[in-house]
XYZ file of C-alpha atoms in Angstrom:
387
model
C -18.716 -134.696 -95.719
C -22.463 -135.078 -95.131
C -24.178 -131.907 -93.981
C -27.207 -133.584 -92.459
C -28.000 -131.945 -89.168
C -27.547 -128.226 -89.798
C -31.280 -127.597 -90.243
C -32.472 -129.387 -87.142
C -32.377 -126.320 -84.877
C -34.239 -124.283 -87.479
C -36.962 -126.807 -88.195
C -37.744 -127.963 -84.663
C -38.528 -126.202 -81.451
C -35.293 -125.202 -79.687
C -36.967 -125.238 -76.283
C -36.999 -128.938 -75.443
C -35.707 -131.496 -77.944
C -35.929 -135.218 -77.292
C -32.540 -136.960 -77.099
C -32.607 -139.717 -79.698
C -30.177 -141.829 -81.740
C -28.060 -141.096 -84.791
C -25.607 -143.119 -86.881
C -23.398 -142.770 -89.968
C -21.154 -144.945 -92.128
C -19.194 -142.228 -93.944
C -21.541 -141.934 -96.917
C -24.935 -142.134 -95.226
C -26.102 -140.436 -92.040
C -29.292 -140.948 -90.059
C -30.538 -138.726 -87.275
C -33.502 -138.715 -84.882
C -32.183 -135.997 -82.582
C -35.138 -133.653 -83.053
C -38.480 -133.091 -81.406
C -40.710 -136.018 -82.232
C -37.780 -138.108 -83.489
C -37.653 -141.813 -82.710
C -34.936 -144.384 -83.466
C -33.904 -147.167 -81.094
C -31.141 -148.961 -83.031
C -29.283 -148.506 -86.311
C -27.135 -151.021 -88.207
C -25.670 -150.674 -91.705
C -25.892 -153.901 -93.720
C -24.203 -152.425 -96.837
C -22.964 -149.069 -98.041
C -26.454 -148.142 -99.297
C -28.532 -150.289 -96.969
C -29.434 -149.796 -93.317
C -31.659 -151.539 -90.781
C -33.455 -149.424 -88.175
C -35.201 -150.792 -85.101
C -38.146 -149.143 -83.377
C -39.812 -150.140 -80.138
C -42.762 -148.889 -78.150
C -41.684 -146.481 -75.420
C -42.144 -149.121 -72.709
C -43.631 -152.536 -72.037
C -46.843 -151.040 -70.629
C -48.118 -149.884 -74.012
C -51.320 -151.896 -74.291
C -51.525 -151.946 -78.085
C -48.037 -152.841 -79.303
C -46.972 -150.442 -82.024
C -44.117 -147.978 -82.304
C -43.667 -144.482 -83.690
C -40.780 -143.830 -86.061
C -39.312 -140.557 -87.258
C -35.819 -139.897 -88.584
C -33.859 -137.989 -91.206
C -31.495 -139.582 -93.718
C -28.896 -137.975 -96.017
C -26.260 -139.234 -98.453
C -23.007 -137.646 -99.598
C -24.228 -137.831 -103.207
C -27.632 -138.562 -104.813
C -28.519 -142.233 -104.667
C -31.216 -144.780 -103.938
C -31.008 -146.200 -100.427
C -32.696 -149.254 -98.921
C -33.960 -148.720 -95.384
C -35.501 -151.600 -93.464
C -37.687 -150.630 -90.509
C -38.041 -153.359 -87.896
C -40.634 -153.569 -85.123
C -39.592 -156.603 -83.066
C -42.131 -156.208 -80.257
C -44.890 -154.432 -82.167
C -46.148 -154.018 -85.723
C -45.887 -151.557 -88.594
C -49.110 -149.597 -88.057
C -48.248 -146.514 -90.116
C -47.562 -145.959 -93.799
C -44.428 -143.754 -94.032
C -44.739 -140.031 -94.715
C -41.885 -138.152 -96.445
C -40.727 -134.541 -96.309
C -37.851 -132.545 -97.766
C -38.108 -129.809 -95.123
C -39.857 -131.250 -92.048
C -43.004 -129.201 -92.710
C -44.570 -130.315 -95.999
C -45.386 -134.021 -96.149
C -46.483 -136.602 -98.709
C -47.429 -140.232 -98.344
C -44.621 -142.516 -99.516
C -45.397 -143.946 -102.977
C -46.860 -147.452 -102.968
C -43.999 -148.816 -105.064
C -41.401 -147.573 -102.578
C -42.706 -149.548 -99.598
C -42.779 -153.295 -99.044
C -44.344 -154.664 -95.870
C -43.566 -158.073 -94.446
C -46.413 -160.572 -94.301
C -46.510 -160.628 -90.496
C -46.245 -156.846 -90.216
C -43.063 -156.809 -88.153
C -41.047 -154.883 -90.718
C -41.204 -152.781 -93.858
C -38.550 -151.982 -96.438
C -38.309 -148.548 -98.028
C -36.609 -147.598 -101.267
C -35.669 -143.927 -100.894
C -33.979 -141.424 -103.184
C -31.779 -139.283 -100.936
C -29.023 -136.722 -101.324
C -26.977 -134.310 -99.228
C -29.986 -132.131 -98.379
C -31.662 -134.995 -96.532
C -35.081 -136.630 -96.406
C -37.399 -136.803 -93.391
C -39.217 -140.114 -92.873
C -41.965 -140.353 -90.270
C -44.884 -142.513 -89.219
C -47.100 -139.450 -89.538
C -46.558 -135.773 -90.180
C -44.530 -134.067 -87.446
C -46.950 -131.817 -85.586
C -44.821 -130.818 -82.621
C -44.507 -127.693 -80.465
C -44.117 -125.348 -83.457
C -47.509 -126.449 -84.782
C -49.116 -125.808 -81.388
C -47.257 -122.554 -80.747
C -48.504 -121.216 -84.084
C -52.028 -122.411 -83.346
C -52.047 -120.825 -79.885
C -50.932 -117.503 -81.366
C -53.822 -117.740 -83.806
C -56.273 -118.555 -81.017
C -54.935 -115.839 -78.735
C -55.447 -113.292 -81.492
C -59.154 -114.094 -81.694
C -61.345 -111.467 -80.030
C -63.455 -114.159 -78.318
C -60.594 -116.237 -76.866
C -57.906 -116.004 -74.222
C -55.040 -118.469 -73.890
C -52.933 -119.406 -70.909
C -50.953 -122.144 -69.187
C -52.971 -124.345 -66.808
C -50.132 -126.622 -65.704
C -47.002 -128.432 -66.790
C -46.186 -131.946 -67.934
C -43.959 -134.423 -66.152
C -40.942 -132.902 -67.942
C -42.035 -129.305 -67.497
C -43.675 -128.562 -70.836
C -46.696 -126.234 -70.655
C -50.280 -127.475 -70.833
C -52.090 -124.698 -72.674
C -55.737 -123.723 -72.608
C -57.809 -121.509 -74.880
C -61.188 -120.398 -73.553
C -63.887 -117.911 -74.367
C -65.791 -115.729 -71.930
C -67.595 -117.553 -69.139
C -71.144 -118.579 -69.985
C -73.464 -120.974 -68.140
C -72.871 -123.761 -70.697
C -69.460 -125.004 -71.886
C -68.169 -127.127 -74.746
C -64.961 -129.042 -73.868
C -62.531 -129.931 -76.676
C -59.467 -132.120 -75.939
C -56.595 -133.006 -78.278
C -53.552 -135.230 -78.652
C -53.760 -137.422 -75.575
C -52.035 -140.073 -77.709
C -48.972 -138.678 -79.501
C -49.193 -140.743 -82.699
C -52.758 -139.690 -83.489
C -51.887 -136.854 -85.833
C -55.016 -136.926 -88.056
C -57.058 -136.214 -84.937
C -54.958 -133.096 -84.341
C -55.539 -131.984 -87.929
C -59.290 -132.480 -87.561
C -59.354 -130.644 -84.229
C -57.671 -127.565 -85.658
C -60.040 -127.472 -88.618
C -63.027 -128.016 -86.303
C -61.980 -125.183 -83.984
C -61.396 -122.867 -86.966
C -65.043 -123.270 -87.950
C -66.431 -122.852 -84.426
C -64.315 -119.719 -83.948
C -65.182 -118.364 -87.388
C -67.174 -115.274 -88.324
C -70.271 -116.983 -89.710
C -73.643 -116.065 -88.233
C -73.903 -119.632 -86.934
C -70.538 -119.487 -85.150
C -71.262 -116.106 -83.586
C -74.669 -117.281 -82.356
C -73.067 -120.438 -80.961
C -70.398 -118.511 -79.058
C -73.070 -116.174 -77.774
C -74.585 -119.091 -75.871
C -71.721 -121.510 -75.217
C -68.306 -121.097 -73.636
C -65.434 -122.846 -75.455
C -62.804 -124.672 -73.355
C -60.023 -125.995 -75.616
C -56.932 -127.999 -74.610
C -55.135 -128.595 -77.925
C -52.193 -130.686 -76.630
C -52.787 -132.761 -73.511
C -49.595 -134.847 -73.857
C -46.683 -132.572 -74.898
C -43.997 -134.893 -73.473
C -45.224 -137.868 -75.470
C -45.247 -135.823 -78.675
C -41.743 -134.438 -78.097
C -40.248 -137.806 -77.141
C -41.690 -139.767 -80.053
C -43.931 -141.928 -77.889
C -46.751 -144.053 -79.232
C -49.318 -143.566 -76.458
C -47.790 -142.649 -73.111
C -46.605 -139.510 -71.382
C -43.188 -139.287 -69.712
C -44.729 -140.976 -66.660
C -45.278 -144.202 -68.655
C -49.026 -143.653 -68.441
C -51.755 -143.644 -71.066
C -53.416 -140.319 -70.248
C -56.685 -141.536 -71.731
C -56.807 -144.118 -68.959
C -56.118 -141.573 -66.201
C -59.473 -139.777 -66.056
C -60.710 -140.339 -62.530
C -57.463 -141.522 -60.934
C -55.725 -138.302 -62.078
C -52.242 -139.588 -61.235
C -50.505 -137.489 -63.889
C -49.929 -133.714 -63.966
C -51.427 -133.401 -67.437
C -54.849 -134.793 -66.473
C -54.650 -133.063 -63.095
C -54.288 -129.725 -64.888
C -57.462 -130.313 -66.918
C -59.319 -131.574 -63.847
C -58.446 -128.333 -62.029
C -59.972 -126.352 -64.918
C -63.172 -128.397 -64.632
C -63.332 -127.769 -60.900
C -62.895 -124.038 -61.500
C -65.686 -124.039 -64.076
C -67.970 -125.644 -61.528
C -66.996 -123.016 -58.952
C -67.797 -120.309 -61.503
C -71.244 -121.760 -62.185
C -70.337 -123.113 -65.631
C -71.766 -126.510 -66.636
C -70.198 -128.638 -69.413
C -72.778 -129.643 -72.049
C -70.585 -131.545 -74.538
C -67.089 -133.065 -74.614
C -65.258 -134.006 -77.810
C -61.918 -135.840 -77.526
C -59.980 -135.924 -80.824
C -58.049 -139.111 -81.668
C -57.012 -141.296 -84.607
C -57.542 -144.987 -85.267
C -56.228 -147.875 -87.330
C -59.613 -149.643 -87.245
C -61.490 -147.763 -89.960
C -60.395 -146.107 -93.168
C -62.012 -142.775 -92.392
C -63.741 -142.009 -89.068
C -65.342 -143.538 -85.968
C -67.397 -141.765 -83.322
C -67.523 -143.597 -79.996
C -70.558 -142.301 -78.118
C -73.022 -143.234 -75.426
C -75.855 -145.636 -76.257
C -79.380 -144.156 -76.523
C -80.350 -145.735 -73.203
C -77.719 -143.639 -71.412
C -80.068 -140.646 -71.638
C -77.537 -137.886 -72.127
C -78.387 -134.221 -71.704
C -78.966 -133.070 -74.437
C -80.906 -136.244 -75.321
C -79.815 -138.283 -78.343
C -77.271 -135.627 -79.272
C -74.872 -137.995 -81.052
C -77.530 -139.616 -83.242
C -79.063 -136.272 -84.141
C -75.697 -134.643 -84.854
C -74.254 -137.445 -86.960
C -77.551 -138.000 -88.752
C -77.499 -134.394 -89.883
C -73.912 -134.753 -91.064
C -74.806 -137.906 -92.971
C -77.498 -135.947 -94.781
C -74.886 -133.488 -96.056
C -71.984 -135.794 -96.905
C -72.354 -138.649 -99.378
C -68.715 -139.248 -100.364
C -67.049 -139.648 -96.970
C -67.504 -142.720 -94.833
C -67.817 -142.585 -91.074
C -69.094 -144.959 -88.412
C -71.180 -144.242 -85.314
C -70.270 -146.777 -82.616
C -72.384 -146.304 -79.454
C -71.022 -148.094 -76.390
C -72.251 -148.289 -72.801
C -70.013 -146.798 -70.116
C -67.280 -149.007 -68.661
C -64.786 -148.808 -65.828
C -62.003 -147.769 -68.211
C -60.612 -144.396 -67.152
C -60.950 -142.613 -70.476
C -62.302 -139.122 -71.045
C -65.485 -140.401 -72.683
C -66.467 -142.402 -69.592
C -65.360 -139.745 -67.128
C -67.273 -136.819 -68.620
C -70.432 -138.843 -69.065
C -70.350 -140.212 -65.519
C -69.541 -136.846 -63.939
C -71.860 -134.608 -65.965
C -74.311 -136.879 -67.830
C -73.438 -135.091 -71.071
C -72.652 -136.370 -74.567
C -68.995 -137.400 -74.313
C -67.583 -138.453 -77.641
C -64.304 -139.871 -78.887
C -63.812 -138.315 -82.332
C -61.509 -140.675 -84.263
C -59.928 -139.988 -87.650
C -58.426 -142.886 -89.597
C -54.627 -143.078 -89.678
C -54.544 -142.874 -93.450
C -57.583 -140.715 -94.139
C -56.945 -138.377 -97.036
C -55.684 -135.119 -95.527
C -57.606 -133.018 -98.020
C -60.796 -134.804 -96.942
C -60.171 -133.646 -93.363
C -60.115 -130.030 -94.532
C -63.106 -130.521 -96.821
C -65.463 -132.381 -94.488
C -64.577 -131.339 -90.932
C -66.477 -128.021 -91.333
C -69.680 -130.005 -91.846
C -69.185 -131.840 -88.536
C -68.475 -128.539 -86.773
C -71.455 -126.722 -88.285
C -73.916 -129.487 -87.497
C -72.560 -129.788 -83.952
C -73.320 -126.091 -83.432
C -76.812 -126.356 -84.917
C -77.653 -129.425 -82.849
C -76.407 -127.860 -79.608
C -78.247 -124.610 -80.272
C -81.484 -126.594 -80.500
C -80.879 -128.147 -77.065
C -83.030 -126.724 -74.261
C -81.067 -124.330 -72.055
C -80.196 -125.375 -68.539
C -82.815 -124.712 -65.894
């Protein structure tokens, strides 16, 4: 008898769990019935071999890739072959493994074989009765955000609250400091799969909310407006990019057809009513296109206020970091309804997409993110105050 699923309630949020697939053949059992789980089809090809199929959440996903996350257990210790198939997408992510759903490691190179065309990968996994979690990225679901919000709410300079609800009724949470004339807007997890961006955002916020002289001076001038999880439905359901309304939220800035972006837009309107002006927006994401980091910014000709913020900020960072590669990619505004375009067009401020690489070393995020946060604060403090 395989005791595979007894820990699911303990390790995932009991509030709203995504209904996903499971299968068993008597000696092996596979389950994706947990928050963030994703499995579309399961077929055993032998007693110790199984083929799993994963698809994007719907045909409207513009960049065809799929999230995967499941748990596998065997009735006795053995090596199991698991083939992951992506018939309408590609295998973007290198698998991450966990024995408890909380602590993760990258699957060893020798245990993963990718197909030449990228439509499948085959894993060789040592499993037993206690089970093994396998996921495209670490599972940072509601527990991660609940813990973070408790931490933020306990800070003397921050208050947290619910500003709205998702399509499926999950809360959209906000953390903000006391009203000041100038505000810094930080957005996270518009795209569910972009876990390294969430890691970087938490580390970044930790520094800005820290007790250093720099952080205290910064908060003395600037208001912080933080939305850690814009797309809670997508995260819970194991989506690649979309919310439960089949919409890429980072294409909904301006149209505001979805409750998640509407909730943030209402906060912006309230800030304006209160006499608060945004001065900088950072939107945390992750990317497959670069091994470490990309910053998508305005071009110098866009004349942001503060002027040339991105070049000055990232130039200062570059002067402090010589062992961590990042790319500054200035782009003119377009008609695409992403946060970067919207905030620049509405406020004329530096509006930056802060992208971590999918496979960036997690320890490097912790080591180097403080430098980006510190130099952001120094650069903004040098900006002339509003008239």
